Coordinates of C-alpha atoms in Angstrom, one line a residue:
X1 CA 0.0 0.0 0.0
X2 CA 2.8 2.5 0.6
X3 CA 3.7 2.9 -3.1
X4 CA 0.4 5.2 -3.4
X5 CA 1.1 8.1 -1.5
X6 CA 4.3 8.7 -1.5
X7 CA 7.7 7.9 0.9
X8 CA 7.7 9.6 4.1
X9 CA 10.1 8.5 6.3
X10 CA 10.6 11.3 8.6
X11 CA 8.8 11.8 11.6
X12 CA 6.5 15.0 11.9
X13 CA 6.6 17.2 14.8
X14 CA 3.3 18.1 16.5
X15 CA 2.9 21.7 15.6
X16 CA 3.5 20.6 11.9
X17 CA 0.9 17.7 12.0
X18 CA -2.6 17.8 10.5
X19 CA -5.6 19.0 12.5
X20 CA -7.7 16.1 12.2
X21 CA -11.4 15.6 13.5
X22 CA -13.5 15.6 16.6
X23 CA -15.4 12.7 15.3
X24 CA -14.4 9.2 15.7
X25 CA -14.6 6.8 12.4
X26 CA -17.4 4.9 12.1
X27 CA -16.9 0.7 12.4
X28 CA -19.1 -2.7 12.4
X29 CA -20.4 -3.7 15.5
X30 CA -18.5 -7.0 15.0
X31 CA -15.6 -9.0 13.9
X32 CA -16.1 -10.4 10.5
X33 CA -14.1 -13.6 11.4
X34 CA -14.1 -13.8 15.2
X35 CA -18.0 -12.8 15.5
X36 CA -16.9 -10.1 18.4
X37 CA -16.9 -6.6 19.2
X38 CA -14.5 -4.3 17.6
X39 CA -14.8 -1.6 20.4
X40 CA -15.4 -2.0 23.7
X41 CA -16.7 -3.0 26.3
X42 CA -14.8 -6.8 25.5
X43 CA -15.5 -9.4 27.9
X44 CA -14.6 -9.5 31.5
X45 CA -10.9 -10.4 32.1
X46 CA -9.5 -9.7 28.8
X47 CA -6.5 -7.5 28.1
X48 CA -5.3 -5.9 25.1
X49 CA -2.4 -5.6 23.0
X50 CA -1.3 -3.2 20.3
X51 CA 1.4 -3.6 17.8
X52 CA 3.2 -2.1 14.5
X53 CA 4.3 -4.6 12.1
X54 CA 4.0 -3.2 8.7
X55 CA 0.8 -3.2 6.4
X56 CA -2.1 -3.6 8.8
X57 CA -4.2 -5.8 6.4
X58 CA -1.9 -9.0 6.7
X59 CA -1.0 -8.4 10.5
X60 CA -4.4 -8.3 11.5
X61 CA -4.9 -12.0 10.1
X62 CA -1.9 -13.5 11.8
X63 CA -3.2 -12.5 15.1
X64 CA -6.9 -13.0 14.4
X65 CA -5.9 -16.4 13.6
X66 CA -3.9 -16.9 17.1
X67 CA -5.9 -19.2 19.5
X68 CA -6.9 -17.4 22.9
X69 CA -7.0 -13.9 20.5
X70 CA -11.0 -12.5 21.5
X71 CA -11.4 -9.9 18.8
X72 CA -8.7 -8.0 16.7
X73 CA -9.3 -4.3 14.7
X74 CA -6.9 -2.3 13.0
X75 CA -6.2 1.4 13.4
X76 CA -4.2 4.1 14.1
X77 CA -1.4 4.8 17.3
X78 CA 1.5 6.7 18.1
X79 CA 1.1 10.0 16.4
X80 CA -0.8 13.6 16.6
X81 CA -3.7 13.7 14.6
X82 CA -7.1 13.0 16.2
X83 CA -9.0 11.0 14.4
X84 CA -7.0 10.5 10.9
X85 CA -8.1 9.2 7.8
X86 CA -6.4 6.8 5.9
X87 CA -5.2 9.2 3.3
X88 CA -4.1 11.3 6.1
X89 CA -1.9 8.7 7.7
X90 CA -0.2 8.0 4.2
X91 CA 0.8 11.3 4.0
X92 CA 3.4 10.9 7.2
X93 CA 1.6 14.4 8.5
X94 CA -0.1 12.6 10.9
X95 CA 2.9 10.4 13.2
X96 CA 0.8 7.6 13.3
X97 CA 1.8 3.9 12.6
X98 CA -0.7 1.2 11.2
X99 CA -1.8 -0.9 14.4
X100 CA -3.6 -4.0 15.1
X101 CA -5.2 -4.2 19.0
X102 CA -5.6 -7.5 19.9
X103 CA -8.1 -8.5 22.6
X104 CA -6.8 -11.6 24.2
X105 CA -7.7 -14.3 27.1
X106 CA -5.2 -14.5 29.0
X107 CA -5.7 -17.7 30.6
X108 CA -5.7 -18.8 26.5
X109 CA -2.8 -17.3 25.6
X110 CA -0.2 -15.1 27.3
X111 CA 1.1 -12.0 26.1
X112 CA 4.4 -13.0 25.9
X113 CA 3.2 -16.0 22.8
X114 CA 1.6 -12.4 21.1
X115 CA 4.9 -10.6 21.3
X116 CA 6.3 -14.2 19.9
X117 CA 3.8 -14.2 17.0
X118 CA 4.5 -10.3 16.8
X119 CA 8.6 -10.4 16.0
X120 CA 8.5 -13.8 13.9
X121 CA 5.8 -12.1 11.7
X122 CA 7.8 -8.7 10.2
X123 CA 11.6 -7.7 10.2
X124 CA 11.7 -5.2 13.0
X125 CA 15.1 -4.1 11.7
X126 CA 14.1 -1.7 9.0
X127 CA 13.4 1.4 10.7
X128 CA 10.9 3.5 9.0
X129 CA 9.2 0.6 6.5
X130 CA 8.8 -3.1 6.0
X131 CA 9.5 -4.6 2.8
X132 CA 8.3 -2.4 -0.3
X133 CA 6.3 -0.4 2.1
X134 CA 8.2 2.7 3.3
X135 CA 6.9 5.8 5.3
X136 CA 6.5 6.4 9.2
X137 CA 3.4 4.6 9.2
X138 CA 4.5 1.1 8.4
X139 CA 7.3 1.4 11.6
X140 CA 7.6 -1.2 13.7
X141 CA 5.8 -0.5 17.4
X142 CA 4.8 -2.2 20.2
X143 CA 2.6 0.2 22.8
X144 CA 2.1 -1.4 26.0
X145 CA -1.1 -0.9 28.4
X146 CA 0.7 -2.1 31.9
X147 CA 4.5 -2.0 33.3
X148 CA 3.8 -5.8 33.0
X149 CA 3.3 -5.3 28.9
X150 CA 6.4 -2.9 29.3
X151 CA 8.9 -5.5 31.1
X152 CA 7.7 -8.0 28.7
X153 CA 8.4 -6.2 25.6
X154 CA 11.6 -5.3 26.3
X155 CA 12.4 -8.0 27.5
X156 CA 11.6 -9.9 24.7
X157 CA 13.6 -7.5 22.6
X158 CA 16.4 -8.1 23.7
X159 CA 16.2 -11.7 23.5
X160 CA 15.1 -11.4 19.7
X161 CA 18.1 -8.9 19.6
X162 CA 20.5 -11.6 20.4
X163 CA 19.1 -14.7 18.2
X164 CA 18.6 -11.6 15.1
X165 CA 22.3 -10.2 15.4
X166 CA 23.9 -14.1 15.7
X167 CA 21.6 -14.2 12.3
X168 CA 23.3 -11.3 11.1
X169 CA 20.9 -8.7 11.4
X170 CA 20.9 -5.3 12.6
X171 CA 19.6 -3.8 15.3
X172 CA 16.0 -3.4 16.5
X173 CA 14.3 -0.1 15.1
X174 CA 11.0 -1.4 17.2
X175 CA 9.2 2.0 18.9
X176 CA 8.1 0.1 22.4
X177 CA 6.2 3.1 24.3
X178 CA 3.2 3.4 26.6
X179 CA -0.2 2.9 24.7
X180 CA -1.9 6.4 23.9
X181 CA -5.0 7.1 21.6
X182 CA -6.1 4.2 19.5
X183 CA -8.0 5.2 16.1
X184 CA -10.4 2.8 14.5
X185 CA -9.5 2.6 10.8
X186 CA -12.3 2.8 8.5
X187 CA -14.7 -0.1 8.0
X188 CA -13.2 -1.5 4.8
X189 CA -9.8 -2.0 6.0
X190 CA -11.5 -4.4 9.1
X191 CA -10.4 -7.8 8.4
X192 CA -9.2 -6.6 4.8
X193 CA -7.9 -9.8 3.6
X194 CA -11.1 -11.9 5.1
X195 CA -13.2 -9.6 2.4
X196 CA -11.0 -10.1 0.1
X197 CA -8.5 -13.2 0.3
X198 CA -6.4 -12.7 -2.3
X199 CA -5.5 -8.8 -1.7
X200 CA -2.4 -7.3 -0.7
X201 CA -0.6 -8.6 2.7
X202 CA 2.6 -7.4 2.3
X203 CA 3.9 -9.5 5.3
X204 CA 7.0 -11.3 5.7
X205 CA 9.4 -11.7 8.9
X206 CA 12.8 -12.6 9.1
X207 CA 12.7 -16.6 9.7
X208 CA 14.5 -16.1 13.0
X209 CA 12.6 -18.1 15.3
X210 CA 11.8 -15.9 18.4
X211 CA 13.0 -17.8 22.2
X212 CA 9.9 -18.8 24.4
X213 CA 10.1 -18.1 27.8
X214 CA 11.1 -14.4 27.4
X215 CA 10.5 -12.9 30.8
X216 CA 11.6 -16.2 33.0
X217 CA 14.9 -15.9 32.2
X218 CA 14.7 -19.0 30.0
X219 CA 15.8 -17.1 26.8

């Protein structure tokens, strides 16, 4: 998708970012796969997770295909406009990366197998693009909602960072940051490649298998 609007690959300062909207977008009640709600409430005891990994259509299905995942929805995080469009956010005027929040059981499946599923999926070495897509909103990002999320990610950074550079990679470019403003993204990019299985995914990771156990010590 980033070939349409241009390469931006420079972060934009807040006083230079568009105004955006009062209004929130406009999504389906529920997940087209997963038969859940996109926005909250989500069931008792469920947690979420949001993460950067490229082109939002193909990360979306990886996790929405994870067993113990509750509902998934793509949108926008990390930058300054309020309530962006998707033209908007392709401009790089807006700071935002692509996102997919993940609802999750965690008695189903910990947060730690997400961030596993999370680095094997995208190459979280390339800075301000993945693959053929290039601009700020295909960065890698991980935006945590607890300091247990936080201690997690980083920890599992650095253990990815170990197994990648003996692979001869360079060095994570991952944003890892405290969860702010989630935007919905609008109704046709919700489970994109579900509507339409043979669209663009634009996903590919490294084949560097990420170690289990990441905040045991058993990495």
């Amino acid at each position: 998708m980033g070939w349409l609007f241009g390469n931006k690959t420079t972060m934009v300062s807040p006083e230079n970012a568009l105004p955006g909207r009062p209004a929130p977008i406009t999504v389906p009640g529920r997940h087209a796969v997963l038969d859940a709600p996109l926005a909250p409430p989500y069931p008792e005891g469920s947690e979420i997770a949001d993460f950067g990994l490229g082109c939002f259509w193909g990360a979306e299905r990886i996790f929405w295909q994870t067993p113990g995942v509750i509902t998934t929805s793509v949108g926008y995080g990390g930058g300054h406009t309020p309530n962006p469009t998707y033209e908007e956010v392709c401009t790089g005027r807006t700071g935002h990366t692509e996102l997919v929040r993940v609802v999750f059981d965690p008695t189903r499946v910990s947060y730690e197998e997400l961030l596993r599923v999370f680095w094997e999926a995208h190459d979280p070495t390339q800075g301000m693009r993945q693959g053929n897509d290039v601009g700020t909103q295909y960065r890698s990002a991980i935006y945590f909602h607890s300091p247990e999320q936080e201690k997690s990610a980083l920890t599992s950074r650095d253990a990815y960072q170990k197994v990648l550079t003996d692979s001869g990679y360079d060095p994570i470019t991952t944003e890892i940051a405290p969860a702010g403003e989630y935007f919905f993204a609008e109704e046709y990019h919700q489970q994109y490649l579900f509507k339409v299985p043979n669209g663009y995914c634009g996903i590919g990771g490294t084949g560097v298998s990420c170690p289990i156990g990441l905040t045991s010590g058993e990495a």
